[in-house]
Short mmCIF file of C-alpha atoms and ligand atoms in Angstrom, two decimals:
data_model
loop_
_atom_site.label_atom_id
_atom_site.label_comp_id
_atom_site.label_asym_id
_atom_site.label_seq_id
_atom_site.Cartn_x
_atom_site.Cartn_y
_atom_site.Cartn_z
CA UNK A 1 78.14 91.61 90.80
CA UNK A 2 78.65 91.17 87.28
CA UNK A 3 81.92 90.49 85.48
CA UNK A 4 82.64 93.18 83.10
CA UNK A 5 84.45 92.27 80.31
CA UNK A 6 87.70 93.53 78.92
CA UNK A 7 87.55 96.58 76.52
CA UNK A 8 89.65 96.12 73.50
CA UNK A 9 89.78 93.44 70.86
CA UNK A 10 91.59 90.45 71.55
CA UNK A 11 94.36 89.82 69.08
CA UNK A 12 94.60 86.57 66.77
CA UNK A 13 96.91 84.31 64.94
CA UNK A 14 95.84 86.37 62.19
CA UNK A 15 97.72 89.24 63.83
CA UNK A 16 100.50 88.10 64.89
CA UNK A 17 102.45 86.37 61.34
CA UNK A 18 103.24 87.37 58.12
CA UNK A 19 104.51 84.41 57.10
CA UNK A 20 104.67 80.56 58.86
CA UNK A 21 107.23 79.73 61.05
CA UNK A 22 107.72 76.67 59.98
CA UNK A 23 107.88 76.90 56.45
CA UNK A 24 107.97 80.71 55.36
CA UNK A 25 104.97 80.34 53.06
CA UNK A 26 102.99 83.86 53.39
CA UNK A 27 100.09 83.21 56.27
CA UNK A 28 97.57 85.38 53.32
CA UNK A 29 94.35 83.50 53.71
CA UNK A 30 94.60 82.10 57.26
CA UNK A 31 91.42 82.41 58.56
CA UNK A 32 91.60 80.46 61.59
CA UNK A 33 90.35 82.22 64.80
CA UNK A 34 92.52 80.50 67.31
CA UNK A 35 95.06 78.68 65.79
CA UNK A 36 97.49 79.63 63.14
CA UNK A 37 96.96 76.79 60.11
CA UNK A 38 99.13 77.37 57.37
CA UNK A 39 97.76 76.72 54.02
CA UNK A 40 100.86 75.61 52.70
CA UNK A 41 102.47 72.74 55.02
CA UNK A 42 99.48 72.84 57.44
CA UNK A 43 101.75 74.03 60.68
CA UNK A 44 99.23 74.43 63.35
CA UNK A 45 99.86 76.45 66.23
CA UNK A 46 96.96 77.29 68.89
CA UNK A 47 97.60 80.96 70.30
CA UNK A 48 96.08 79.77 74.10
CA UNK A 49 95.12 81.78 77.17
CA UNK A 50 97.85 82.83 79.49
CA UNK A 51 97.05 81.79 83.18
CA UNK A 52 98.06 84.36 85.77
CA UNK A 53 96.81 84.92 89.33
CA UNK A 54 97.29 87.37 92.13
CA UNK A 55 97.33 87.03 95.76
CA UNK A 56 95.24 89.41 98.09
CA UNK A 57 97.50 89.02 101.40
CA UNK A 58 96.52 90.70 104.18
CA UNK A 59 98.49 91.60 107.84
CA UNK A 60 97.26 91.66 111.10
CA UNK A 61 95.39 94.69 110.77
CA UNK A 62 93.74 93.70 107.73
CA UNK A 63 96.17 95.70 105.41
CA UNK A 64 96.70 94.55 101.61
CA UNK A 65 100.08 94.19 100.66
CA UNK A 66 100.82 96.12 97.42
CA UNK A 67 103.79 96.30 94.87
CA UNK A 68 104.43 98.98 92.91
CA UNK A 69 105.55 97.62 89.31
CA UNK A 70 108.75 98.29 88.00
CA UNK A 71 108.38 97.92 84.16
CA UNK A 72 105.74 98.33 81.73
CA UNK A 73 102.87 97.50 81.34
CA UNK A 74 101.39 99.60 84.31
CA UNK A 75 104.64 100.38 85.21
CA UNK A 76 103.99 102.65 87.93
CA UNK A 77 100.93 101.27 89.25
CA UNK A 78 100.40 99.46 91.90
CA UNK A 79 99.20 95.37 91.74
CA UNK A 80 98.82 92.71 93.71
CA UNK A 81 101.79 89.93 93.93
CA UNK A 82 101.34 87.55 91.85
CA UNK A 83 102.24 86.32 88.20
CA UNK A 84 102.32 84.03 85.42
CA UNK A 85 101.86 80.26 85.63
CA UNK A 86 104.83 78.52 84.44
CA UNK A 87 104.16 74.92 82.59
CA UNK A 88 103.18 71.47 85.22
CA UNK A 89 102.46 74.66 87.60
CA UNK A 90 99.20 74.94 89.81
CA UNK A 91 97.66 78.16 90.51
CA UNK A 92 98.60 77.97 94.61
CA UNK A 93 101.92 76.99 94.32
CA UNK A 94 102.71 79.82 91.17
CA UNK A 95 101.09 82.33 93.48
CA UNK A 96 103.36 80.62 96.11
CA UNK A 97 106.35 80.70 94.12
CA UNK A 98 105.63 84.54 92.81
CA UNK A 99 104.96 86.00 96.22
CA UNK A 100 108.47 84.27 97.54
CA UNK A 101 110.21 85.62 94.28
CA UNK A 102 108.51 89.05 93.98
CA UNK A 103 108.70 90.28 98.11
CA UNK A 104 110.39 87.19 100.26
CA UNK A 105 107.36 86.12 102.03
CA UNK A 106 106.27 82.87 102.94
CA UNK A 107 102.07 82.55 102.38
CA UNK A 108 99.55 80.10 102.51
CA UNK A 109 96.57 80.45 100.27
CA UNK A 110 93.10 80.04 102.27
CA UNK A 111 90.73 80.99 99.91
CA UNK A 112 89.35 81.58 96.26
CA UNK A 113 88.25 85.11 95.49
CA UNK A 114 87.49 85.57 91.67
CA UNK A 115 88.51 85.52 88.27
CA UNK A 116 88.66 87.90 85.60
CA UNK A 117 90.02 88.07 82.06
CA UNK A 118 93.00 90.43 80.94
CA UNK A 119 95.25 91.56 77.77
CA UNK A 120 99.23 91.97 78.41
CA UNK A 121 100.89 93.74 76.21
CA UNK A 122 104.68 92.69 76.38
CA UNK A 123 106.75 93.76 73.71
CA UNK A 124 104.82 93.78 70.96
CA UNK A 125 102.04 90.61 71.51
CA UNK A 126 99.14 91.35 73.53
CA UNK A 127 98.83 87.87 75.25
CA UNK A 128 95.27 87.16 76.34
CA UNK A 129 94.87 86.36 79.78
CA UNK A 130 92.87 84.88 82.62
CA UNK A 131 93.78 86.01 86.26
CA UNK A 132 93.07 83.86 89.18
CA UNK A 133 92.67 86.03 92.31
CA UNK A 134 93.29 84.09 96.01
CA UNK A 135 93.12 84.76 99.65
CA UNK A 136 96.60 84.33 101.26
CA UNK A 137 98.10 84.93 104.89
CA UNK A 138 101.74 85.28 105.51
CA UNK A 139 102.88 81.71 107.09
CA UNK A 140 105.78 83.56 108.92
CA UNK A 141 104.84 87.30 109.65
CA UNK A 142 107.51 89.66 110.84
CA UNK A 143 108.90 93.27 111.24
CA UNK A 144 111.66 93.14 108.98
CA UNK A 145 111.26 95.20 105.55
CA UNK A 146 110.50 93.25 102.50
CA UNK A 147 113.28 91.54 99.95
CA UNK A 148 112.05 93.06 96.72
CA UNK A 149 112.59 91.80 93.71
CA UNK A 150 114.57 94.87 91.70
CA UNK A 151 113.45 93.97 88.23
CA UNK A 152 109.68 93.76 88.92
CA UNK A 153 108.46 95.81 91.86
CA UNK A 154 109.65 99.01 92.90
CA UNK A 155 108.23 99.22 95.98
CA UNK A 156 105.72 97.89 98.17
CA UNK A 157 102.75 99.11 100.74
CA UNK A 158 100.14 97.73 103.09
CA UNK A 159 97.34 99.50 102.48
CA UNK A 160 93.58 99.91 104.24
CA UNK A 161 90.91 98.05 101.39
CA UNK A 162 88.86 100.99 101.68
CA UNK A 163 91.64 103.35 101.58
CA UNK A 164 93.03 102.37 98.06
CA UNK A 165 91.47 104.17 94.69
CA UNK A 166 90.74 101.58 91.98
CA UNK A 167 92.88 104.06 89.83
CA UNK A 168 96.04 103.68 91.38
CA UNK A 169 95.89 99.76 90.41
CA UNK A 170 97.25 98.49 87.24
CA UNK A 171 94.41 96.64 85.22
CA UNK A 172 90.75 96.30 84.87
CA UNK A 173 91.13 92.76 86.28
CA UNK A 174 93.31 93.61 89.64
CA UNK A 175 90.62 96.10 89.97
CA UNK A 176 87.87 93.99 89.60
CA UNK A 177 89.66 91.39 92.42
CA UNK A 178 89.62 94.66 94.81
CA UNK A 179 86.10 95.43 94.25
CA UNK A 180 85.28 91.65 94.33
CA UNK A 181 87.61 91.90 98.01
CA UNK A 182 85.59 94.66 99.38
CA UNK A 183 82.20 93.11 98.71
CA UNK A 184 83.73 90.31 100.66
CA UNK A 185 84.52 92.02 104.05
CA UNK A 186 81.89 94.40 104.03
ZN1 ZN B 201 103.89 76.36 56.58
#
């Protein structure tokens, strides 16, 4: 299968200031594709990928887990847990850390399942993204309803793979993980 790419145009430092943040000058004439540079004190700031990934955790029966997210973007929709790296963070312990935070459980992460790119739009910047999609198993299953994290996820469901439509899921690169998923345990 082939990678699709992301629709849309990927924002730039040209995008994103008027003027530099370091010394006001107006950012007119940066030309930069990846970094602001500003022509007047030569501030240089790179505008980097975000790193994000997502955890495909299934039960004893081979259901995915799915939240539903609470706030925009794709509020609504449903994702897979997971989130944002945070700095000196590797991808299995973030996806760790965001599966404890986001619904309580304890997972292990057993395999790599693909990678796809992504635009966030979060108030106002559309951050460019690359998601890291993983295998996971719950370290400690058990019958008691999940802690959810109110701010993020509004609810949660284990689903049948073959059972969910690509449309209920919230980006083209969550989507991509559950096609990438299916091809897996066919
Ligand atoms: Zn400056």
């Amino acid at each position: 299968m082939e990678n699709p790419a992301v629709p849309g145009s990927i924002p730039g430092p040209r995008d994103s200031f008027a003027h530099c943040p370091r010394c006001g000058a107006s950012s007119a004439g940066n030309s930069h594709n990846r970094a602001f540079v500003c022509a007047n004190c030569g501030f240089t700031l790179y505008f980097n990928i975000a790193c994000a990934f997502g955890g495909l955790i299934t039960d004893a029966d081979g259901r995915l887990l799915l939240v539903r997210r609470a706030k925009e973007p794709s509020k609504g929709l449903l994702a897979f847990p997971g989130g944002f790296a945070d700095p000196g963070e590797d991808a299995e312990s973030g996806l760790r850390r965001e599966v404890r935070e986001e619904v309580g459980l304890s997972v292990e992460v057993t395999d790599y399942l693909c990678s796809h790119t992504n635009l966030y739009a979060y108030k106002e910047i559309t951050y460019p993204v690359l998601d890291f999609f993983y295998l996971c198993r719950v370290v400690a299953p058990n019958d008691k309803p999940l802690t959810l994290q109110a701010s993020e996820i509004a609810g949660s469901e284990w689903r049948d793979p073959s059972g969910i439509d690509p449309d209920e899921i919230a980006f083209a690169s969550q989507q991509w993980a559950l096609r990438c998923y299916r091809e897996k345990i066919k």
